[in-house]
CSV table of C-alpha atoms and ligand atoms in Angstrom, one decimal:
chain,number,residue,atom,x,y,z
V,1,MET,CA,95.5,107.8,91.5
V,2,LYS,CA,94.9,105.5,94.4
V,3,LEU,CA,98.5,105.8,95.4
V,4,LEU,CA,98.4,109.5,95.2
V,5,ALA,CA,95.4,109.6,97.5
V,6,LEU,CA,97.2,107.4,99.9
V,7,PHE,CA,100.3,109.5,99.8
V,8,VAL,CA,98.4,112.7,100.4
V,9,LEU,CA,96.5,111.2,103.3
V,10,ALA,CA,99.7,109.8,104.9
V,11,ALA,CA,101.6,113.0,104.4
V,12,GLY,CA,99.2,115.0,106.5
V,13,PHE,CA,96.6,116.0,104.0
V,14,THR,CA,94.6,119.2,104.6
V,15,TYR,CA,91.4,119.8,102.7
V,16,GLY,CA,90.8,123.5,102.3
V,17,GLN,CA,92.6,126.0,104.5
V,18,SER,CA,90.9,125.6,107.8
V,19,THR,CA,91.3,121.9,108.5
V,20,PRO,CA,91.7,121.4,112.2
V,21,SER,CA,93.4,118.1,112.0
V,22,THR,CA,94.5,115.6,109.3
V,23,ASN,CA,92.1,112.9,110.3
V,24,LEU,CA,88.6,112.4,111.6
V,25,LYS,CA,89.3,110.3,114.7
V,26,ASP,CA,91.8,112.8,116.1
V,27,ALA,CA,89.7,115.8,115.2
V,28,TYR,CA,86.8,114.3,117.1
V,29,LYS,CA,88.8,112.9,120.0
V,30,GLY,CA,87.1,113.3,123.3
V,31,LEU,CA,83.8,114.2,121.7
V,32,LEU,CA,82.7,111.3,119.5
V,33,ARG,CA,84.2,108.1,118.2
V,34,ILE,CA,84.1,108.0,114.4
V,35,GLY,CA,83.4,104.6,112.9
V,36,VAL,CA,83.0,102.9,109.6
V,37,ALA,CA,81.3,99.7,108.4
V,38,VAL,CA,83.9,97.4,106.8
V,39,ASN,CA,83.5,94.7,104.2
V,40,SER,CA,85.5,91.5,103.9
V,41,GLN,CA,88.0,92.8,101.3
V,42,GLN,CA,88.9,95.5,103.8
V,43,PHE,CA,89.1,93.5,107.1
V,44,GLU,CA,90.9,90.6,105.3
V,45,GLU,CA,93.4,93.2,104.2
V,46,ARG,CA,92.9,92.6,100.4
V,47,ASN,CA,92.4,96.3,99.8
V,48,PRO,CA,95.5,98.2,101.0
V,49,THR,CA,94.3,101.6,99.8
V,50,ASP,CA,91.0,101.4,101.8
V,51,ASP,CA,92.8,99.9,104.8
V,52,ALA,CA,95.3,102.8,105.0
V,53,ILE,CA,92.4,105.3,105.1
V,54,ILE,CA,90.4,103.2,107.6
V,55,ALA,CA,93.4,103.0,109.9
V,56,ALA,CA,94.2,106.7,109.6
V,57,GLN,CA,90.7,108.1,109.9
V,58,PHE,CA,88.5,105.9,112.1
V,59,ASN,CA,88.6,104.5,115.6
V,60,SER,CA,85.6,102.2,115.5
V,61,ILE,CA,84.4,99.5,113.0
V,62,SER,CA,81.2,97.7,112.3
V,63,PRO,CA,80.9,94.6,110.2
V,64,GLU,CA,78.8,95.3,107.2
V,65,ASN,CA,77.7,91.7,106.8
V,66,ALA,CA,80.3,89.4,108.5
V,67,LEU,CA,78.4,88.9,111.8
V,68,LYS,CA,74.9,88.5,110.5
V,69,TRP,CA,73.2,85.2,111.2
V,70,GLN,CA,73.3,83.9,107.7
V,71,THR,CA,77.1,84.5,107.5
V,72,ILE,CA,78.1,83.2,110.9
V,73,HIS,CA,75.5,80.5,111.5
V,74,PRO,CA,74.3,79.2,108.1
V,75,GLN,CA,73.4,75.7,109.3
V,76,PRO,CA,71.6,74.5,112.4
V,77,ASP,CA,74.7,72.7,113.7
V,78,GLY,CA,77.4,74.8,112.1
V,79,TYR,CA,79.0,78.1,112.9
V,80,VAL,CA,81.4,79.7,110.4
V,81,PHE,CA,83.7,82.1,112.2
V,82,ASP,CA,86.6,82.6,109.7
V,83,SER,CA,85.3,85.9,108.4
V,84,ALA,CA,84.2,87.3,111.8
V,85,ASP,CA,87.6,86.3,113.3
V,86,HIS,CA,89.4,88.3,110.7
V,87,TYR,CA,87.1,91.3,111.3
V,88,VAL,CA,87.8,91.3,115.1
V,89,ALA,CA,91.5,90.8,114.5
V,90,PHE,CA,91.5,93.8,112.1
V,91,GLY,CA,89.8,96.0,114.7
V,92,GLU,CA,92.3,94.9,117.4
V,93,LYS,CA,95.3,95.5,115.2
V,94,HIS,CA,94.1,99.1,114.8
V,95,ASN,CA,93.0,99.6,118.4
V,96,MET,CA,89.4,100.2,117.4
V,97,PHE,CA,86.2,100.1,119.3
V,98,ILE,CA,84.7,97.0,117.7
V,99,ILE,CA,81.0,96.6,117.1
V,100,GLY,CA,79.0,93.4,116.6
V,101,HIS,CA,76.1,93.6,114.2
V,102,CYS,CA,73.6,92.0,114.7
V,103,LEU,CA,72.2,89.2,116.9
V,104,VAL,CA,68.4,89.2,116.4
V,105,TRP,CA,66.9,90.5,113.2
V,106,HIS,CA,64.3,89.3,110.6
V,107,SER,CA,66.6,89.8,107.6
V,108,GLN,CA,69.8,88.0,106.4
V,109,ILE,CA,68.8,85.0,108.5
V,110,PRO,CA,68.1,81.5,107.2
V,111,MET,CA,64.5,80.3,107.5
V,112,TRP,CA,65.5,77.0,109.2
V,113,VAL,CA,66.1,79.1,112.3
V,114,PHE,CA,62.3,79.3,112.8
V,115,ARG,CA,61.4,75.7,111.9
V,116,ASP,CA,61.9,72.2,113.3
V,117,ALA,CA,63.4,69.3,111.4
V,118,ASN,CA,60.1,68.6,109.8
V,119,GLY,CA,59.7,72.1,108.6
V,120,LYS,CA,57.1,73.0,111.2
V,121,PRO,CA,57.3,76.3,113.1
V,122,LEU,CA,59.3,76.0,116.3
V,123,THR,CA,57.6,76.3,119.7
V,124,ARG,CA,58.4,79.4,121.8
V,125,GLU,CA,60.7,77.4,124.1
V,126,ALA,CA,62.6,75.9,121.2
V,127,LEU,CA,63.1,79.2,119.5
V,128,LEU,CA,64.3,80.8,122.7
V,129,GLU,CA,66.7,78.0,123.2
V,130,ARG,CA,68.0,78.5,119.6
V,131,MET,CA,68.4,82.2,120.2
V,132,HIS,CA,70.2,81.6,123.5
V,133,ASP,CA,72.6,79.2,121.8
V,134,HIS,CA,73.4,81.6,119.0
V,135,ILE,CA,73.9,84.6,121.4
V,136,ARG,CA,75.9,82.5,123.9
V,137,THR,CA,78.1,81.1,121.1
V,138,VAL,CA,78.7,84.3,119.1
V,139,VAL,CA,79.0,86.8,121.9
V,140,GLY,CA,80.9,84.4,124.1
V,141,ARG,CA,83.5,83.8,121.4
V,142,TYR,CA,84.3,87.5,121.2
V,143,LYS,CA,83.9,88.2,124.9
V,144,GLY,CA,86.0,91.2,126.0
V,145,ARG,CA,87.0,91.8,122.3
V,146,ILE,CA,83.8,93.0,120.7
V,147,ASN,CA,82.9,96.1,122.7
V,148,GLY,CA,79.3,96.8,121.7
V,149,TRP,CA,76.5,94.7,120.2
V,150,ASP,CA,73.5,95.5,118.1
V,151,VAL,CA,71.4,93.0,120.1
V,152,VAL,CA,68.1,93.5,118.4
V,153,ASN,CA,67.7,95.2,115.0
V,154,GLU,CA,64.6,96.7,113.5
V,155,ALA,CA,61.9,95.3,115.8
V,156,LEU,CA,59.4,98.0,115.0
V,157,ASN,CA,57.0,98.9,112.2
V,158,ASP,CA,56.9,102.4,110.8
V,159,ASP,CA,53.9,103.2,113.0
V,160,GLY,CA,55.8,102.3,116.1
V,161,THR,CA,54.0,99.0,116.7
V,162,MET,CA,55.9,95.7,117.0
V,163,ARG,CA,56.9,94.2,113.7
V,164,GLN,CA,55.3,90.8,113.1
V,165,SER,CA,58.6,89.0,112.6
V,166,PRO,CA,59.0,85.3,113.2
V,167,TRP,CA,60.7,86.2,116.5
V,168,TYR,CA,57.7,88.2,117.6
V,169,GLN,CA,55.1,85.7,116.3
V,170,ILE,CA,56.7,82.7,117.9
V,171,ILE,CA,58.2,84.0,121.1
V,172,GLY,CA,56.0,87.1,121.8
V,173,ASP,CA,57.1,90.6,122.7
V,174,ASP,CA,59.5,89.5,125.5
V,175,TYR,CA,61.9,88.2,122.8
V,176,ILE,CA,63.6,91.5,123.0
V,177,ALA,CA,64.2,91.4,126.7
V,178,LYS,CA,65.4,87.8,126.4
V,179,ALA,CA,67.9,88.7,123.7
V,180,PHE,CA,69.4,91.4,125.9
V,181,GLU,CA,69.6,89.1,128.9
V,182,PHE,CA,71.3,86.4,126.9
V,183,ALA,CA,73.8,88.9,125.5
V,184,HIS,CA,74.6,90.3,128.9
V,185,GLU,CA,75.0,86.9,130.4
V,186,ALA,CA,77.5,86.0,127.6
V,187,ASP,CA,79.6,89.3,128.0
V,188,PRO,CA,78.6,91.4,131.0
V,189,LYS,CA,80.9,94.2,130.0
V,190,ALA,CA,79.8,94.7,126.4
V,191,GLU,CA,77.6,97.6,125.6
V,192,LEU,CA,74.2,96.4,124.3
V,193,TYR,CA,72.1,98.4,121.8
V,194,TYR,CA,68.7,98.5,120.2
V,195,ASN,CA,69.2,99.5,116.5
V,196,ASP,CA,66.6,100.7,114.0
V,197,TYR,CA,65.9,103.1,111.1
V,198,SER,CA,63.5,106.0,110.7
V,199,LEU,CA,63.4,106.8,114.4
V,200,GLU,CA,63.2,110.4,113.4
V,201,ASN,CA,59.6,109.8,112.4
V,202,ASP,CA,57.2,110.7,115.2
V,203,ALA,CA,55.2,107.5,115.3
V,204,LYS,CA,58.1,105.1,115.2
V,205,ARG,CA,60.1,107.2,117.6
V,206,LYS,CA,57.2,107.2,120.1
V,207,GLY,CA,57.0,103.4,119.9
V,208,ALA,CA,60.7,103.0,120.4
V,209,VAL,CA,60.9,105.4,123.3
V,210,GLU,CA,58.0,103.5,125.0
V,211,MET,CA,59.6,100.1,124.3
V,212,ILE,CA,62.9,101.2,125.8
V,213,ARG,CA,61.3,102.9,128.7
V,214,LYS,CA,59.6,99.6,129.6
V,215,LEU,CA,62.8,97.6,129.1
V,216,LYS,CA,64.7,99.9,131.4
V,217,ALA,CA,61.9,99.8,134.0
V,218,ALA,CA,62.1,96.0,133.9
V,219,GLY,CA,65.9,96.1,134.5
V,220,VAL,CA,66.8,94.8,131.0
V,221,PRO,CA,70.5,95.5,130.4
V,222,ILE,CA,70.2,97.9,127.4
V,223,THR,CA,72.9,100.5,127.4
V,224,GLY,CA,72.3,102.4,124.1
V,225,ILE,CA,70.4,103.0,120.9
V,226,GLY,CA,71.6,103.0,117.4
V,227,LEU,CA,69.9,105.4,115.1
V,228,GLN,CA,70.8,103.9,111.8
V,229,GLY,CA,70.9,107.3,110.0
V,230,HIS,CA,70.2,106.2,106.5
V,231,VAL,CA,69.1,109.7,105.6
V,232,LYS,CA,68.3,111.5,102.3
V,233,ILE,CA,69.9,114.7,101.1
V,234,ASN,CA,66.9,116.7,102.2
V,235,GLY,CA,65.6,114.9,105.3
V,236,PRO,CA,65.0,114.3,108.0
V,237,THR,CA,66.0,117.8,109.0
V,238,ALA,CA,68.8,118.6,111.4
V,239,GLU,CA,66.1,119.8,113.9
V,240,LYS,CA,64.4,116.4,113.8
V,241,GLU,CA,67.7,114.7,114.2
V,242,ALA,CA,68.4,116.8,117.4
V,243,GLU,CA,64.9,116.1,118.8
V,244,THR,CA,65.4,112.4,118.2
V,245,ILE,CA,68.8,112.3,120.0
V,246,GLU,CA,67.3,114.2,122.9
V,247,ALA,CA,64.2,111.9,123.2
V,248,PHE,CA,66.5,108.8,123.6
V,249,ALA,CA,69.1,110.6,125.7
V,250,ALA,CA,66.3,111.4,128.2
V,251,LEU,CA,65.8,107.7,128.8
V,252,GLY,CA,69.3,107.6,130.2
V,253,ILE,CA,70.9,105.5,127.4
V,254,LYS,CA,73.7,106.5,125.1
V,255,VAL,CA,72.8,107.5,121.6
V,256,ASN,CA,74.9,106.3,118.6
V,257,ILE,CA,74.5,107.0,114.9
V,258,SER,CA,75.2,103.5,113.7
V,259,GLU,CA,74.9,103.5,109.9
V,260,LEU,CA,75.2,107.0,108.5
V,261,ASP,CA,75.0,107.6,104.8
V,262,VAL,CA,73.2,110.2,102.7
V,263,ASP,CA,71.2,109.1,99.6
V,264,VAL,CA,71.4,111.8,96.9
V,265,LEU,CA,69.3,110.0,94.3
V,266,PRO,CA,65.6,110.6,93.4
V,267,ARG,CA,63.2,108.6,95.5
V,268,THR,CA,61.8,105.4,94.0
V,269,THR,CA,59.7,104.3,97.0
V,270,ARG,CA,56.9,106.0,98.8
V,271,SER,CA,58.2,105.2,102.3
V,272,ASN,CA,61.7,106.3,103.3
V,273,SER,CA,62.3,103.0,104.9
V,274,ALA,CA,65.7,101.2,105.1
V,275,GLU,CA,64.0,97.7,105.1
V,276,VAL,CA,66.6,95.7,103.2
V,277,SER,CA,64.1,93.5,101.3
V,278,THR,CA,62.8,96.5,99.3
V,279,ASN,CA,63.5,96.2,95.6
V,280,ALA,CA,61.9,99.1,93.7
V,281,ALA,CA,61.9,99.6,90.0
V,282,GLY,CA,63.5,102.8,88.7
V,283,GLY,CA,63.9,104.2,85.2
V,284,ALA,CA,66.8,106.2,83.8
V,285,GLN,CA,65.5,109.4,85.5
V,286,SER,CA,66.0,107.7,88.9
V,287,ASN,CA,69.7,107.4,88.1
V,288,PRO,CA,70.7,110.8,86.9
V,289,TYR,CA,74.4,111.0,87.9
V,290,THR,CA,76.0,107.9,86.2
V,291,GLN,CA,79.1,109.8,85.2
V,292,SER,CA,79.7,112.2,88.1
V,293,LEU,CA,77.9,114.3,90.8
V,294,PRO,CA,77.2,117.8,89.6
V,295,GLU,CA,79.1,120.5,91.6
V,296,GLU,CA,76.0,122.0,93.2
V,297,MET,CA,74.9,118.5,94.4
V,298,GLN,CA,78.4,117.9,95.7
V,299,GLN,CA,78.2,121.1,97.8
V,300,ALA,CA,74.6,120.3,99.0
V,301,LEU,CA,75.9,116.9,100.1
V,302,ALA,CA,78.8,118.5,102.0
V,303,LYS,CA,76.4,121.0,103.6
V,304,ARG,CA,74.1,118.1,104.6
V,305,TYR,CA,77.0,116.2,106.3
V,306,GLY,CA,78.2,119.4,108.0
V,307,ASP,CA,74.8,120.2,109.4
V,308,LEU,CA,74.3,116.7,110.7
V,309,PHE,CA,77.7,116.6,112.4
V,310,GLU,CA,76.9,120.0,113.9
V,311,VAL,CA,73.9,118.5,115.6
V,312,PHE,CA,75.9,115.4,116.7
V,313,LEU,CA,78.5,117.7,118.2
V,314,GLN,CA,75.9,119.8,120.1
V,315,HIS,CA,74.7,116.5,121.6
V,316,HIS,CA,78.1,114.9,122.2
V,317,SER,CA,77.6,114.5,125.9
V,318,SER,CA,74.7,112.1,125.2
V,319,MET,CA,76.4,110.4,122.4
V,320,GLU,CA,79.4,108.0,122.0
V,321,ARG,CA,79.8,107.3,118.3
V,322,VAL,CA,78.9,108.1,114.7
V,323,THR,CA,79.5,105.3,112.2
V,324,LEU,CA,79.5,105.8,108.5
V,325,TRP,CA,77.9,102.8,106.6
V,326,GLY,CA,80.9,102.3,104.3
V,327,LEU,CA,84.1,104.0,103.4
V,328,GLN,CA,83.7,105.1,99.8
V,329,ASP,CA,80.9,105.7,97.3
V,330,GLY,CA,81.6,102.7,95.1
V,331,GLU,CA,81.2,100.3,98.0
V,332,SER,CA,78.0,101.7,99.4
V,333,TRP,CA,74.9,99.5,99.6
V,334,LEU,CA,72.9,102.6,98.4
V,335,ASN,CA,74.1,101.8,94.8
V,336,ASN,CA,71.7,98.9,95.0
V,337,PHE,CA,69.1,100.0,97.5
V,338,PRO,CA,66.1,100.6,97.3
V,339,THR,CA,66.7,100.2,93.5
V,340,ARG,CA,69.4,98.0,92.0
V,341,GLY,CA,72.2,99.2,89.8
V,342,ARG,CA,72.3,103.0,90.4
V,343,THR,CA,75.2,105.3,90.9
V,344,ASN,CA,75.0,106.9,94.4
V,345,TYR,CA,77.3,109.3,96.2
V,346,ALA,CA,76.5,108.6,99.8
V,347,LEU,CA,79.8,108.6,101.7
V,348,LEU,CA,82.8,110.8,102.6
V,349,PHE,CA,85.3,109.3,100.0
V,350,ASP,CA,84.8,109.0,96.3
V,351,ARG,CA,85.2,106.0,94.0
V,352,GLN,CA,88.9,106.7,93.7
V,353,ASP,CA,89.2,106.8,97.5
V,354,HIS,CA,89.7,110.6,97.5
V,355,PRO,CA,88.1,112.6,100.3
V,356,LYS,CA,85.1,114.6,99.1
V,357,PRO,CA,83.9,118.1,100.1
V,358,ALA,CA,81.6,116.3,102.5
V,359,PHE,CA,84.8,115.0,104.3
V,360,ALA,CA,86.1,118.5,104.6
V,361,ALA,CA,82.7,119.6,106.0
V,362,VAL,CA,82.8,117.0,108.7
V,363,LEU,CA,86.3,118.1,109.7
V,364,ASN,CA,85.2,121.7,109.6
V,365,ALA,CA,82.2,121.1,111.8
V,366,VAL,CA,84.4,120.0,114.7
V,367,LYS,CA,86.8,122.8,114.2
V,368,THR,CA,84.1,125.4,114.3
V,369,ASP,CA,82.5,123.6,117.3
V,370,ARG,CA,85.8,123.6,119.3
V,371,GLU,CA,86.4,127.2,118.4
V,372,THR,CA,83.0,128.4,119.5
V,373,SER,CA,82.6,126.3,122.6
V,374,HIS,CA,86.3,125.9,123.6
V,375,LYS,CA,85.8,122.2,123.9
V,376,LYS,CA,89.0,120.4,124.9
V,377,GLN,CA,89.8,116.8,124.3
V,378,LYS,CA,88.5,114.7,127.2
V,379,GLY,CA,87.6,111.2,128.1
V,380,ASP,CA,88.5,108.2,125.9
V,381,LYS,CA,86.1,108.7,123.0
L,1,XIL,C1,73.1,96.1,104.4
L,1,XIL,C2,74.5,95.9,103.8
L,1,XIL,O1,75.1,97.1,103.7
L,1,XIL,C3,74.4,95.2,102.4
L,1,XIL,O2,75.7,94.8,101.9
L,1,XIL,C4,73.5,94.0,102.5
L,1,XIL,O3,73.3,93.4,101.2
L,1,XIL,C5,72.1,94.3,103.1
L,1,XIL,O4,72.3,94.9,104.4
L,1,XIL,N1,70.2,98.2,108.0
L,1,XIL,C6,71.1,97.4,108.6
L,1,XIL,C7,72.3,96.9,107.9
L,1,XIL,O5,71.0,97.1,109.8
L,1,XIL,O6,72.7,95.6,108.3
L,1,XIL,C8,72.0,96.9,106.4
L,1,XIL,O7,73.2,96.5,105.7
L,1,XIL,C9,71.5,98.2,105.9
L,1,XIL,C10,70.2,98.6,106.6
């Protein structure tokens, strides 16, 4: 089956009758880059079926876990670059726009980062020095090769106030400005983003807009925002998505959708947060599609993807990139988040690596958009 999928894709597969192009990256050329988060199997070229699809369909990659602090800098005096080196080499081999994710975050980071040799909390100066060293070393190593960095990830609470992370508690609220300055110093040409989830929610969005307005006013080198885009099948609405893109575009920064996926399963948490430490219990009724996704859900998912891409296309002049958080359903983190061990259907390819109706809907969105607005290919997106 996998071979068949590969053959069909390679031979110029068309899904439905009205497919404008055989692949996403060409269909969206000049409008949006289309990216995908990759895992180590893929960028170490141990999954040829996935790799053929990634190379054919996408022109940007993000590292799902390979550049996080705990992976790349697990010990105080030791960086481990093997995995990240493979990731960057994979992107270069396929001429992709390569994203680094992420430099300063409260998750997937060892606790020693915030403590001294005696286990006591670091001083502000010592933590700033540690942050500086990390950013200088990691960004510096890939200078001119990694094109855009998620410099700070998830610094805000759901109500738009500053998250009380160890970064904030020890350094204070200028830790964000410092992180951007250090990243800019290490690679002046790289794009630098603030990345977060739930920015469609009014309170959090207001906090983020205010924060970025202040950073810009102070001359901090921030070039874009990543709206993570871990959305549900029924929300946030396409209108909210449009409003959110416009709110950030008005600040004069580029807007990217950095981690798009669509959760089709019943909710098991009250908040819709993408806070990775969440681990909610869920009974059998929270996992209703263990065998397959019913046809009407499949169509609803396709419509949801189509509606979202319609909004992205309407805003393409303020945007650069839409990145899917994974290639195929079996590899999606949403099988284990916010509840472990479920069967989710969040992405554009199924567990056999076949394109889903959602894939056709994303292609169809750009075909319709080009037909109605006569958009031609332009620029280098
Ligand atoms: C997720 C990865 O997909 C998982 O493999 C990992 O176990 C946890 O992190 N927001 C982010 C991403 O910024 O780094 C997270 O990725 C998903 C939520």
